[in-house]
Coordinates of C-alpha atoms in Angstrom, one line a residue:
M541 CA 8.5 290.5 94.5
M542 CA 9.0 294.0 95.9
E543 CA 10.7 296.5 93.6
E544 CA 14.1 297.7 94.9
M545 CA 13.9 301.1 96.6
K546 CA 15.7 303.9 94.7
D547 CA 18.0 306.3 96.4
Y548 CA 16.4 309.7 96.8
V549 CA 16.6 313.0 98.7
D550 CA 13.6 315.1 99.7
L551 CA 13.0 318.4 98.0
Y552 CA 14.0 320.5 100.9
T553 CA 17.3 318.7 101.3
L554 CA 18.0 319.2 97.6
L555 CA 17.3 322.9 97.7
A556 CA 19.2 323.3 100.9
T557 CA 22.2 321.6 99.3
V558 CA 21.9 324.0 96.3
K559 CA 21.7 326.9 98.6
A560 CA 24.8 325.8 100.5
G561 CA 26.6 325.1 97.3
L562 CA 25.7 328.5 95.8
A563 CA 26.9 330.2 98.9
E564 CA 30.2 328.3 98.7
L565 CA 30.5 329.0 95.0
F566 CA 29.8 332.8 95.2
P567 CA 30.7 333.8 98.8
L568 CA 31.3 337.4 97.6
P569 CA 29.2 339.8 95.4
V570 CA 29.9 339.6 91.7
W571 CA 29.5 342.0 88.8
V572 CA 27.0 340.9 86.2
K573 CA 26.3 342.4 82.7
A574 CA 22.7 342.2 81.7
E575 CA 19.8 344.1 80.0
I576 CA 16.9 345.5 82.0
S577 CA 13.8 343.8 80.5
S578 CA 11.4 345.4 83.0
L579 CA 11.6 347.7 86.0
S580 CA 9.0 348.4 88.6
V581 CA 9.4 350.7 91.7
K582 CA 6.8 349.9 94.4
A583 CA 5.2 352.3 96.8
N584 CA 7.4 351.0 99.6
G585 CA 10.5 352.2 97.7
H586 CA 11.8 348.7 96.6
C587 CA 12.7 348.3 92.9
Y588 CA 12.1 345.0 91.2
L589 CA 14.0 344.2 88.0
E590 CA 13.9 341.5 85.4
L591 CA 17.3 341.0 83.8
S592 CA 17.9 339.2 80.5
Q593 CA 20.5 338.3 77.9
S594 CA 19.9 337.8 74.2
E595 CA 22.1 336.3 71.5
D596 CA 21.3 336.7 67.8
G597 CA 17.9 338.1 68.7
N598 CA 17.1 335.1 70.9
L599 CA 16.6 335.2 74.7
I600 CA 19.1 332.9 76.3
A601 CA 18.8 333.9 80.0
K602 CA 16.6 335.8 82.4
Q603 CA 16.5 336.4 86.2
R604 CA 14.7 338.5 88.7
A605 CA 16.7 341.0 90.7
T606 CA 15.8 343.4 93.6
V607 CA 17.2 346.7 94.6
W608 CA 16.1 347.3 98.2
R609 CA 14.9 350.7 99.2
S610 CA 18.0 351.4 101.3
R611 CA 20.1 351.2 98.1
F612 CA 17.8 352.2 95.3
G613 CA 17.6 355.9 96.0
L614 CA 21.4 356.3 95.9
I615 CA 22.0 354.0 93.0
S616 CA 19.2 355.6 90.8
A617 CA 20.3 359.1 91.6
R618 CA 24.0 358.4 90.7
F619 CA 23.0 356.7 87.5
Q620 CA 20.8 359.6 86.4
A621 CA 23.4 362.2 87.4
E622 CA 26.1 360.5 85.3
T623 CA 24.1 359.4 82.3
G624 CA 21.5 362.1 82.2
T625 CA 18.6 359.6 82.2
P626 CA 16.8 357.5 84.8
L627 CA 17.1 353.7 85.0
A628 CA 14.7 352.2 82.5
A629 CA 13.9 349.1 80.6
G630 CA 16.1 348.5 77.5
Q631 CA 19.3 349.7 79.1
E632 CA 22.4 347.4 79.2
V633 CA 23.9 347.7 82.7
L634 CA 26.7 346.3 84.9
L635 CA 25.4 345.4 88.3
Q636 CA 27.1 344.3 91.4
V637 CA 24.8 341.6 92.8
E638 CA 24.7 339.3 95.8
L639 CA 23.3 335.8 95.0
S640 CA 20.8 334.3 97.4
F641 CA 18.7 331.2 97.3
H642 CA 15.6 330.4 99.2
E643 CA 14.0 327.0 99.5
L644 CA 10.6 328.6 98.8
Y645 CA 11.4 331.5 96.5
G646 CA 14.3 330.1 94.5
L647 CA 17.2 332.1 93.2
S648 CA 17.3 335.9 93.5
L649 CA 19.8 338.6 92.9
N650 CA 20.2 341.5 95.4
V651 CA 21.7 344.5 93.7
L652 CA 24.3 346.3 95.7
D653 CA 25.7 348.7 93.2
L654 CA 25.6 349.8 89.5
D655 CA 28.3 351.2 87.3
P656 CA 26.9 354.0 85.1
S657 CA 30.1 354.4 83.1
F658 CA 29.6 350.9 81.7
T659 CA 26.3 351.8 80.2
L660 CA 27.7 354.9 78.6
G661 CA 30.8 353.1 77.4
N662 CA 28.8 350.2 75.9
Q663 CA 26.7 352.8 74.1
L664 CA 29.9 354.4 72.6
L665 CA 31.1 351.0 71.5
K666 CA 27.9 350.2 69.7
R667 CA 28.0 353.7 68.1
Q668 CA 31.5 353.1 66.7
Q669 CA 30.5 349.7 65.4
T670 CA 27.6 351.3 63.6
I671 CA 29.8 354.0 62.0
E672 CA 32.3 351.3 60.8
R673 CA 29.4 349.3 59.3
L674 CA 27.9 352.3 57.5
E675 CA 31.3 353.3 56.1
A676 CA 31.9 349.7 54.9
E677 CA 28.6 349.7 53.1
G678 CA 29.2 353.1 51.5
L679 CA 26.2 354.8 53.2
M680 CA 27.9 357.7 55.0
D681 CA 27.9 360.1 52.0
M682 CA 24.9 359.0 50.0
Q683 CA 22.7 361.9 51.2
K684 CA 25.4 364.4 50.4
K685 CA 25.0 363.6 46.7
L686 CA 21.4 364.7 46.6
G687 CA 20.2 368.2 45.5
L688 CA 18.1 370.7 47.3
P689 CA 15.7 373.1 45.4
A690 CA 16.9 376.7 45.4
I691 CA 13.7 377.7 47.2
P692 CA 12.5 374.8 49.4
Y693 CA 8.8 375.1 50.2
Y694 CA 7.3 371.7 51.1
L695 CA 8.9 370.6 54.3
A696 CA 8.1 367.2 56.0
V697 CA 8.9 367.2 59.7
I698 CA 9.4 364.1 61.8
S699 CA 9.0 364.9 65.5
A700 CA 6.9 364.2 68.5
E701 CA 3.5 365.9 68.1
Q702 CA 3.7 368.0 71.3
A703 CA 7.5 368.4 71.3
A704 CA 8.8 371.8 72.3
G705 CA 11.5 371.7 69.6
F706 CA 8.9 371.3 66.9
G707 CA 6.9 374.2 68.3
D708 CA 10.0 376.4 68.4
F709 CA 10.8 375.5 64.8
R710 CA 7.4 376.3 63.5
R711 CA 7.1 379.6 65.3
H712 CA 10.6 380.7 64.3
L713 CA 9.9 379.8 60.7
A714 CA 6.6 381.6 60.5
A715 CA 7.9 384.7 62.2
N716 CA 10.7 385.4 59.7
E717 CA 11.3 389.0 59.0
Y718 CA 11.0 388.6 55.2
G719 CA 7.5 387.2 55.3
F720 CA 8.5 384.0 53.4
A721 CA 5.8 381.2 53.5
Y722 CA 6.5 377.5 53.9
E723 CA 4.2 374.4 53.8
V724 CA 5.1 372.3 56.9
K725 CA 3.6 368.9 57.5
L726 CA 4.2 367.0 60.7
F727 CA 4.7 363.2 60.6
A728 CA 4.5 362.3 64.3
A729 CA 7.0 359.7 65.7
T730 CA 8.4 358.5 68.9
M731 CA 11.7 360.4 69.4
Q732 CA 13.4 358.5 72.2
G733 CA 13.8 355.0 73.6
E734 CA 13.9 351.6 71.9
E735 CA 10.8 352.3 69.8
A736 CA 12.2 355.4 68.3
P737 CA 14.2 354.0 65.4
E738 CA 11.3 351.9 64.0
S739 CA 8.8 354.8 64.6
I740 CA 11.0 357.2 62.7
R741 CA 11.5 354.7 59.8
Q742 CA 7.7 354.4 59.6
A743 CA 7.4 358.2 59.3
L744 CA 10.0 358.1 56.5
S745 CA 7.9 355.5 54.7
Q746 CA 4.8 357.7 55.0
I747 CA 6.6 360.6 53.5
S748 CA 7.9 358.5 50.7
A749 CA 4.4 357.3 50.0
S750 CA 2.8 360.7 50.2
P751 CA 1.3 362.3 47.0
V752 CA 3.0 365.5 47.9
R753 CA 6.6 365.8 46.5
Y754 CA 8.4 367.2 49.6
D755 CA 11.6 369.3 49.1
A756 CA 13.2 368.1 52.3
V757 CA 12.7 366.0 55.4
L758 CA 13.5 367.5 58.8
I759 CA 14.1 365.3 61.9
L760 CA 13.6 367.4 65.0
R761 CA 14.4 366.6 68.7
G762 CA 14.9 369.4 71.2
G763 CA 17.7 367.8 73.3
G764 CA 17.9 365.2 76.0
S765 CA 20.3 363.0 77.9
E766 CA 22.9 360.8 76.1
L767 CA 20.8 357.7 76.7
D768 CA 17.6 359.4 75.6
L769 CA 19.3 360.3 72.3
A770 CA 21.1 356.9 71.9
C771 CA 18.3 355.9 69.5
F772 CA 19.8 358.3 66.9
D773 CA 23.0 356.1 66.8
D774 CA 20.9 353.1 65.7
Y775 CA 22.2 351.4 62.6
S776 CA 18.8 350.7 61.0
L777 CA 17.7 354.3 61.4
A778 CA 20.9 355.7 60.1
A779 CA 20.8 353.4 57.0
A780 CA 17.2 354.4 56.3
I781 CA 18.2 358.1 56.4
A782 CA 21.2 357.5 54.2
R783 CA 19.1 355.6 51.6
F784 CA 16.2 358.1 51.6
P785 CA 15.7 359.8 48.2
L786 CA 15.1 363.3 49.6
P787 CA 17.5 365.5 51.5
V788 CA 17.2 364.8 55.2
F789 CA 18.1 367.5 57.7
T790 CA 18.6 366.7 61.4
A791 CA 18.4 369.0 64.5
I792 CA 18.9 366.7 67.4
G793 CA 20.0 367.7 70.9
H794 CA 22.2 370.6 72.0
D795 CA 25.7 371.8 71.1
R796 CA 27.4 368.8 72.9
D797 CA 25.4 366.2 70.9
F798 CA 26.5 364.6 67.6
H799 CA 24.9 361.4 66.5
V800 CA 25.3 358.9 63.7
A801 CA 22.0 360.1 62.2
D802 CA 23.7 363.6 62.0
M803 CA 26.6 362.0 60.2
V804 CA 24.6 360.4 57.4
A805 CA 22.1 363.2 57.0
Y806 CA 22.2 365.7 54.0
R807 CA 23.0 368.4 56.6
Y808 CA 22.7 368.7 60.4
V809 CA 22.4 371.7 62.8
K810 CA 22.3 371.8 66.6
T811 CA 18.8 372.9 67.3
P812 CA 15.4 373.2 65.6
T813 CA 15.5 377.0 65.6
A814 CA 18.9 376.9 64.0
L815 CA 17.3 374.7 61.3
A816 CA 14.5 377.2 60.8
D817 CA 17.2 379.9 60.3
L818 CA 19.0 377.7 57.8
F819 CA 15.9 377.6 55.5
I820 CA 15.1 381.3 56.0
D821 CA 18.7 382.3 55.1
S822 CA 18.6 379.9 52.1
T823 CA 15.4 381.5 50.8
A824 CA 16.7 385.0 51.5
A825 CA 19.9 384.3 49.6
E826 CA 17.9 383.1 46.6
D827 CA 15.6 386.0 46.8
E828 CA 18.5 388.4 46.8
R829 CA 20.0 386.6 43.9
I830 CA 16.8 386.9 41.9
S831 CA 16.5 390.6 42.9
S832 CA 20.0 391.2 41.7
Y833 CA 19.0 389.6 38.3
E834 CA 16.0 391.9 38.2
T835 CA 18.2 395.0 38.9
R836 CA 20.7 393.9 36.2
L837 CA 17.9 393.2 33.7
G838 CA 16.4 396.6 34.5
L839 CA 19.8 398.3 34.0
A840 CA 20.4 396.4 30.8
F841 CA 16.9 397.3 29.5
Q842 CA 17.4 400.9 30.3
N843 CA 20.9 400.9 28.7
R844 CA 19.3 399.4 25.6
L845 CA 16.5 402.0 25.6
N846 CA 19.1 404.7 25.9
A847 CA 21.1 403.2 23.0
L848 CA 18.0 403.0 20.9
K849 CA 17.0 406.5 21.8
G850 CA 20.5 407.7 20.8
A851 CA 20.2 405.8 17.5
V852 CA 16.7 407.3 16.9
D853 CA 18.1 410.8 17.6
I854 CA 20.9 410.3 15.1
L855 CA 18.5 408.9 12.5
E856 CA 16.1 411.8 13.2
K857 CA 18.9 414.3 12.6
A858 CA 20.0 412.5 9.4
V859 CA 16.4 412.4 8.1
C860 CA 15.9 416.1 8.9
S861 CA 19.2 417.0 7.3
A862 CA 18.3 415.0 4.2
A863 CA 14.8 416.5 4.1
L864 CA 16.2 420.0 4.4
R865 CA 18.7 419.3 1.6
K866 CA 15.8 417.9 -0.5
L867 CA 13.7 421.0 0.2
D868 CA 16.6 423.3 -0.7
A869 CA 17.1 421.4 -4.0
G870 CA 13.4 421.6 -4.7
E871 CA 13.3 425.3 -3.9
A872 CA 16.2 425.9 -6.3
A873 CA 14.6 423.9 -9.0
L874 CA 11.3 425.8 -8.4
R875 CA 13.1 429.1 -8.7
L876 CA 14.7 428.0 -11.9
I877 CA 11.3 427.0 -13.3
E878 CA 9.8 430.3 -12.2
M879 CA 12.6 432.0 -14.0
K880 CA 12.0 430.0 -17.2
I881 CA 8.3 430.7 -16.8
S882 CA 8.9 434.4 -16.3
V883 CA 11.2 434.6 -19.4
T884 CA 8.6 432.8 -21.6
D885 CA 5.5 434.4 -20.2
P886 CA 3.6 436.1 -23.1
R887 CA 2.8 439.1 -21.0
N888 CA 6.5 439.8 -20.6
V889 CA 7.0 439.4 -24.3
L890 CA 4.1 441.8 -25.0
S891 CA 5.5 444.3 -22.5
R892 CA 8.7 444.5 -24.6
G893 CA 6.7 445.8 -27.7
F894 CA 5.8 442.5 -29.3
S895 CA 2.3 441.4 -30.2
L896 CA 0.6 438.0 -30.3
A897 CA -1.8 436.8 -33.0
L898 CA -4.6 434.4 -32.1
D899 CA -7.1 432.6 -34.5
A900 CA -10.8 432.7 -34.0
N901 CA -10.6 429.9 -31.4
G902 CA -8.0 431.8 -29.3
V903 CA -5.1 429.5 -30.5
R904 CA -1.8 431.3 -31.1
L905 CA -0.9 431.8 -34.7
S906 CA 2.8 430.8 -35.1
S907 CA 2.7 430.8 -38.9
A908 CA 0.9 432.3 -41.8
A909 CA 0.2 428.9 -43.2
G910 CA -3.2 427.7 -42.6
S911 CA -4.8 431.1 -42.6
K912 CA -6.8 432.6 -45.5
A913 CA -8.5 435.8 -46.4
G914 CA -11.6 436.5 -44.4
D915 CA -10.5 434.6 -41.2
R916 CA -11.1 436.4 -38.0
I917 CA -8.1 436.9 -35.8
S918 CA -7.2 438.7 -32.7
V919 CA -4.0 440.7 -32.1
L920 CA -2.9 441.0 -28.4
F921 CA -0.8 443.9 -27.2
A922 CA 0.5 444.7 -23.8
D923 CA -2.2 447.3 -23.3
G924 CA -5.1 445.7 -25.2
R925 CA -6.6 443.5 -27.9
L926 CA -7.6 444.2 -31.5
G927 CA -10.1 442.2 -33.5
A928 CA -9.2 441.9 -37.2
T929 CA -10.0 440.2 -40.5
V930 CA -7.4 438.6 -42.7
N931 CA -7.5 440.5 -46.1
E932 CA -4.5 438.8 -47.7
V933 CA -2.1 435.9 -47.0
S934 CA 1.4 436.4 -48.4
K935 CA 4.2 433.8 -48.0
N936 CA 7.8 434.7 -47.8

């Protein structure tokens, strides 16, 4: 028994029906929001895109799109003029597309126009959401609570290796008028695009693991377009900076730029050379403060020496005065002794008509007792000496 034939349509008829239905469903161009996963410009001037959409980190849709040469030049020039950066993979865009379906090549999107303001506006929205999240988690002011050494010397720099901004910073720092020296170590990282946040976080990890205890971390980027610098509004990078245990300084972009990374940093300035000036001025201020202490210590020491010299002078005068008084008293006592000696000098007694009797040994005889007849004695006069013999001793 033959099996009953099933109803069917051939493939071409099916795809032709899809094509007709698609044309009826989307008779006019539509605006589509998507992310550019890849972008390729061919030698003939046509641009081929792969668009995608993700949700919770998972890819949920993707589709090829084409910007024909006749439109690509105008679209790309306007996008770069308004955003400051060329069309590139990783950007979220709003495209006006025309849907077409071919029985051999399937569905394709022909890009007719692109709205640069959407890309910028979407970036601003993400930035605001990042700021609100950081504030809710208490991360905005964590860096401000850290302390910086009075004279920072070991500086860890995160920048692209050949970046002009890093070169400007290093030259400006080395050529300071005071001759201050700094130890600068570069930790190279990607400084723009989707890879930048992770690359900079890895550099922070390397600094944290380094055996050198750095005084500060400097993130340098010498300017760029808004989309080039959008990586510095990334939440994961801002949170890593906020939680870092060392003071982090940022110098990203020019005067018009201010990023979330700047907000959470210990301090930010506009340019790498301005950051070099900040460290030079900080060291100069500390050097001046130390010099002022040196001057004050010198003055205090000199004042102390002057006070001691004055005290020594007073003491010297007191000692001299006391010594003079002592000498005067000594001289007076000596004169008194001399007077007493002069009064009792035997020669003076003899000069007044008295005589002095001495025994045979030359000892003065002050009494008749002890002498006997026959003893030899001497009698001294002022003008000479007589030798005599005792004939008789009579007592009163």
